[in-house]
Amino acid sequence: MDLNHLSLFTAVAETASFTEAARRLGVPKSTVSRAIATLEADLGVRLLQRTTRAVALTTAGQAFLARVGPHLRSLTAAVGNVPELDEEPSGTLRLTATADFGTAVLAEILVGFCRRYPRVTLDMALTSRTVDLVKEGFDAAFRLLLAKPRDSGLIARKLVDLNMQYYAAPEYLLARGTPKTLDELGDHDSVSLTGGRPSLPSERVLAKTHTRLLADDGFFAREAVRQGMGIGLFPSFLAQQDVLTGKLVRVLPRWTLPTGGIFLVYPSGRHLPKKMVVLREHLTDALRARFQGAPKSTPT
């Protein structure tokens, strides 16, 4: 049974006129007539008594309106209150990211997003584990990856390149020497982030090092490197400020590791809510401006 037909029937019943019902709903009078005829045929009863001067409900029409009317009004109100149907993005977005990336990069960007879209609320979970987005009810995750994930149930949108580099404290390099080649790097102690190691040539190098610390939190691993525990492999956003202040030194600055990416990952589906669309656009512009100095994109 077509909800549009029910709406047209209710309008005719309330106005006692096909013409007024058509004017109220902004449709041709012929559309109203066809809808009522179809509805009566589906139900097998006459709902309206038509005369040349007026339209009145039959007994069956009165009973049908009494049952359907309240439910139709409730449904109409419920649909009207769905946030995604508003012109302005609204509603809650449940997001997850690692604590280091979330704090060092995302916080400032997401504050700007909330100021731009005041009707959107963010529910942010900072964790180092890989969250099951569908099972745990998350809208999206920020993931730092070396390759696009192959999960067919997820969409991964690369927002910006992720650069991984080696860093060490000046005191550590003074005591142990500064490696000049990949082979020399293999003679040093290392501090690494679990789940974030680059592939191919760097894996062979890391296998030769004496791993002193593995950590799932970038802030913890960075502090260990600051204290002279070894040479650390980090995303550049974790170390750039320390490099400027002299707390850390980039090791093998001429050697470039494979470039990964910062991905926005969300469940696949046909419909992407407006709040997610504007979040994705805002993040793309903000991250590119921060990491690449690229001009912001203009809406099309």
XYZ file of C-alpha atoms in Angstrom:
300
model
C 0.000 0.000 0.000
C 1.420 3.326 -1.145
C 1.964 5.868 1.643
C 1.385 8.669 -0.857
C -2.096 7.309 -1.498
C -2.778 7.294 2.233
C -1.609 10.910 2.524
C -3.866 11.966 -0.325
C -6.824 10.130 1.173
C -6.266 11.822 4.537
C -6.062 15.236 2.882
C -9.359 14.657 1.030
C -11.021 13.468 4.227
C -9.821 16.542 6.149
C -10.766 19.075 3.464
C -13.837 17.283 2.071
C -12.612 18.323 -1.354
C -10.425 16.831 -4.085
C -9.524 20.324 -5.229
C -8.433 21.542 -1.791
C -6.489 18.337 -1.112
C -4.631 18.742 -4.397
C -3.846 22.397 -3.577
C -2.616 21.496 -0.077
C -0.236 18.824 -1.333
C 0.779 20.601 -4.512
C -0.324 17.916 -6.958
C -2.837 17.865 -9.827
C -6.454 17.053 -8.978
C -6.280 14.095 -11.351
C -3.474 12.611 -9.234
C -5.697 12.758 -6.171
C -8.586 11.081 -8.008
C -6.382 8.256 -9.293
C -4.843 7.699 -5.882
C -8.231 7.386 -4.172
C -9.505 5.036 -6.879
C -6.391 2.843 -6.515
C -6.677 2.804 -2.727
C -10.364 1.790 -2.867
C -9.539 -0.941 -5.364
C -6.748 -2.282 -3.132
C -9.044 -2.348 -0.082
C -12.107 -3.562 -1.937
C -14.388 -0.947 -0.326
C -15.628 2.552 -1.117
C -14.009 5.102 1.162
C -15.566 8.314 -0.159
C -19.048 9.242 -1.256
C -18.831 11.677 -4.165
C -21.564 14.074 -5.226
C -21.506 17.081 -7.522
C -21.310 19.392 -4.509
C -19.337 17.554 -1.818
C -17.140 14.645 -0.811
C -17.986 12.697 2.335
C -16.529 9.660 4.088
C -18.461 6.429 3.926
C -18.772 4.300 7.051
C -15.835 2.252 5.858
C -13.919 5.451 5.108
C -14.515 6.763 8.628
C -13.286 3.512 10.161
C -10.233 3.431 7.890
C -9.335 7.056 8.673
C -9.682 6.409 12.419
C -7.177 3.567 12.198
C -4.750 4.943 9.657
C -4.782 8.668 10.429
C -2.885 8.665 13.755
C -0.236 6.250 12.460
C 0.247 8.267 9.294
C 0.728 11.488 11.276
C 3.244 9.763 13.570
C 5.144 8.376 10.607
C 5.213 11.765 8.889
C 6.527 13.424 12.048
C 9.163 10.719 12.528
C 10.427 11.082 8.958
C 10.553 14.846 9.361
C 12.765 14.444 12.443
C 15.393 12.261 10.738
C 18.553 14.437 10.927
C 19.894 13.388 7.520
C 16.779 14.766 5.813
C 17.489 18.309 6.987
C 19.234 20.679 4.606
C 21.846 21.415 7.282
C 23.977 18.406 8.340
C 23.009 17.231 11.815
C 23.077 14.237 14.122
C 25.827 12.287 15.885
C 28.952 10.811 14.314
C 30.754 8.025 16.188
C 34.411 8.095 15.206
C 37.543 6.278 16.294
C 41.263 6.959 15.932
C 44.529 6.246 17.707
C 45.259 8.519 20.656
C 48.415 9.959 19.094
C 46.873 10.886 15.743
C 43.619 11.962 17.376
C 45.339 14.304 19.800
C 48.196 15.601 17.670
C 46.250 16.145 14.442
C 42.526 15.503 14.585
C 41.494 17.496 17.652
C 42.100 20.908 16.096
C 40.534 19.869 12.779
C 37.418 18.401 14.374
C 36.906 21.456 16.571
C 36.854 23.489 13.369
C 34.382 21.035 11.850
C 32.016 21.385 14.815
C 32.157 25.160 14.585
C 31.315 24.955 10.916
C 28.486 22.449 11.460
C 27.011 23.253 14.895
C 24.207 20.687 14.599
C 26.632 17.761 14.300
C 27.811 16.077 17.519
C 30.981 13.973 17.589
C 31.424 10.878 19.761
C 35.171 10.168 19.630
C 36.828 6.932 20.815
C 40.632 6.962 21.021
C 42.046 3.449 20.936
C 44.956 1.557 19.418
C 42.887 -1.523 18.545
C 41.204 -2.046 15.193
C 37.522 -1.431 15.872
C 34.806 -3.481 14.150
C 32.873 -0.522 12.789
C 29.643 -2.352 11.976
C 29.502 -4.570 15.055
C 30.344 -1.743 17.456
C 28.197 0.904 15.814
C 30.841 3.344 14.564
C 30.316 5.614 11.582
C 33.975 5.814 10.600
C 37.577 5.230 11.658
C 40.809 7.072 10.948
C 43.508 4.539 10.108
C 47.176 5.031 9.336
C 47.993 2.379 6.752
C 50.662 1.507 4.224
C 48.105 0.107 1.798
C 44.394 0.378 1.196
C 42.503 -2.267 3.229
C 40.962 -5.103 1.228
C 37.864 -5.641 3.353
C 34.969 -5.663 0.873
C 32.581 -4.498 3.596
C 34.471 -1.238 4.071
C 35.177 1.839 2.001
C 38.604 3.411 2.555
C 39.118 6.993 1.399
C 42.730 8.158 1.393
C 42.784 11.673 2.788
C 46.496 12.437 2.604
C 49.878 10.716 2.327
C 51.502 9.327 5.472
C 55.270 9.745 5.746
C 57.205 7.446 8.069
C 60.748 8.413 9.122
C 63.469 7.375 11.538
C 64.218 9.640 14.516
C 66.571 9.587 17.493
C 67.572 11.751 20.452
C 70.816 13.752 20.025
C 72.181 12.119 23.189
C 71.612 8.631 21.786
C 73.390 9.485 18.535
C 76.279 11.073 20.452
C 76.729 7.882 22.463
C 76.109 5.302 19.704
C 76.981 7.174 16.534
C 74.775 8.299 13.655
C 74.027 5.639 11.032
C 74.796 6.731 7.491
C 73.463 3.695 5.610
C 70.746 1.088 6.005
C 73.349 -1.487 6.972
C 74.598 0.752 9.804
C 71.032 1.226 11.012
C 70.962 -2.487 11.678
C 73.579 -2.037 14.424
C 71.292 0.116 16.571
C 68.547 -0.330 19.148
C 65.059 0.352 17.852
C 61.714 1.603 19.137
C 58.712 0.747 16.954
C 54.967 1.153 16.802
C 53.136 -2.145 16.627
C 50.964 -2.531 13.569
C 52.629 0.398 11.842
C 55.821 -0.987 10.351
C 56.600 -0.184 6.738
C 57.120 -2.962 4.248
C 59.859 -4.469 2.108
C 63.338 -2.912 2.502
C 62.716 -1.409 5.923
C 61.424 -4.717 7.333
C 64.713 -6.399 6.507
C 66.585 -3.566 8.201
C 64.387 -3.621 11.279
C 64.859 -7.369 11.596
C 68.583 -6.762 12.189
C 68.106 -4.165 14.899
C 67.894 -4.899 18.586
C 64.279 -4.110 19.360
C 64.180 -2.488 22.782
C 60.543 -1.406 22.760
C 57.325 -2.129 20.900
C 54.388 0.130 21.754
C 50.880 0.601 20.456
C 50.850 4.275 21.461
C 52.855 6.839 19.532
C 53.237 9.252 22.432
C 54.749 6.542 24.633
C 57.127 5.369 21.913
C 58.171 8.923 21.113
C 58.955 9.634 24.757
C 61.097 6.500 24.923
C 63.092 7.745 21.925
C 63.427 11.163 23.548
C 64.956 9.431 26.564
C 67.580 7.736 24.406
C 66.181 4.200 24.197
C 66.897 3.811 20.507
C 66.027 4.918 16.998
C 62.283 5.236 16.471
C 60.165 4.784 13.384
C 57.273 7.288 13.489
C 54.838 9.172 11.293
C 56.335 12.594 10.689
C 53.477 14.394 12.466
C 54.596 12.853 15.768
C 58.154 14.147 15.544
C 58.100 17.381 13.538
C 57.805 19.679 16.559
C 60.572 17.843 18.428
C 62.827 18.159 15.377
C 62.263 21.918 15.341
C 63.125 22.220 19.039
C 66.126 19.906 18.829
C 64.730 17.122 21.014
C 64.854 14.681 18.107
C 66.995 14.353 15.004
C 65.914 12.748 11.759
C 68.067 9.731 10.916
C 68.917 8.887 7.287
C 67.170 12.041 6.022
C 67.931 11.248 2.365
C 66.332 7.822 2.518
C 62.575 7.700 1.990
C 60.385 4.936 3.336
C 57.392 3.656 1.368
C 54.585 6.202 1.605
C 51.367 5.094 3.241
C 48.234 7.045 3.858
C 45.807 8.432 6.393
C 42.514 6.777 5.506
C 38.940 7.513 6.467
C 37.317 4.069 6.665
C 33.564 3.527 6.874
C 31.069 0.728 6.201
C 30.058 0.299 2.582
C 26.496 1.058 1.580
C 24.452 2.879 -0.985
C 23.612 5.923 1.100
C 26.210 8.111 2.781
C 24.597 10.504 5.290
C 25.090 14.197 4.656
C 27.010 14.557 7.935
C 29.567 11.994 6.659
C 29.862 13.681 3.278
C 30.708 17.063 4.804
C 33.074 15.439 7.332
C 34.990 13.724 4.538
C 35.264 16.968 2.559
C 36.331 18.983 5.613
C 39.002 16.437 6.564
C 40.400 16.234 3.053
C 40.837 19.997 2.855
C 42.202 20.381 6.386
C 44.695 17.512 6.220
C 46.028 18.512 2.822
C 46.450 22.076 4.018
C 48.385 20.845 7.053
C 50.590 18.197 5.465
C 50.962 19.396 1.897
C 50.187 23.095 2.051
C 47.706 22.518 -0.763
C 44.948 25.034 -1.412
C 41.505 24.086 -0.231
C 39.204 22.538 -2.794
C 36.165 24.412 -3.950
C 32.725 22.790 -3.940
C 31.437 21.556 -7.285
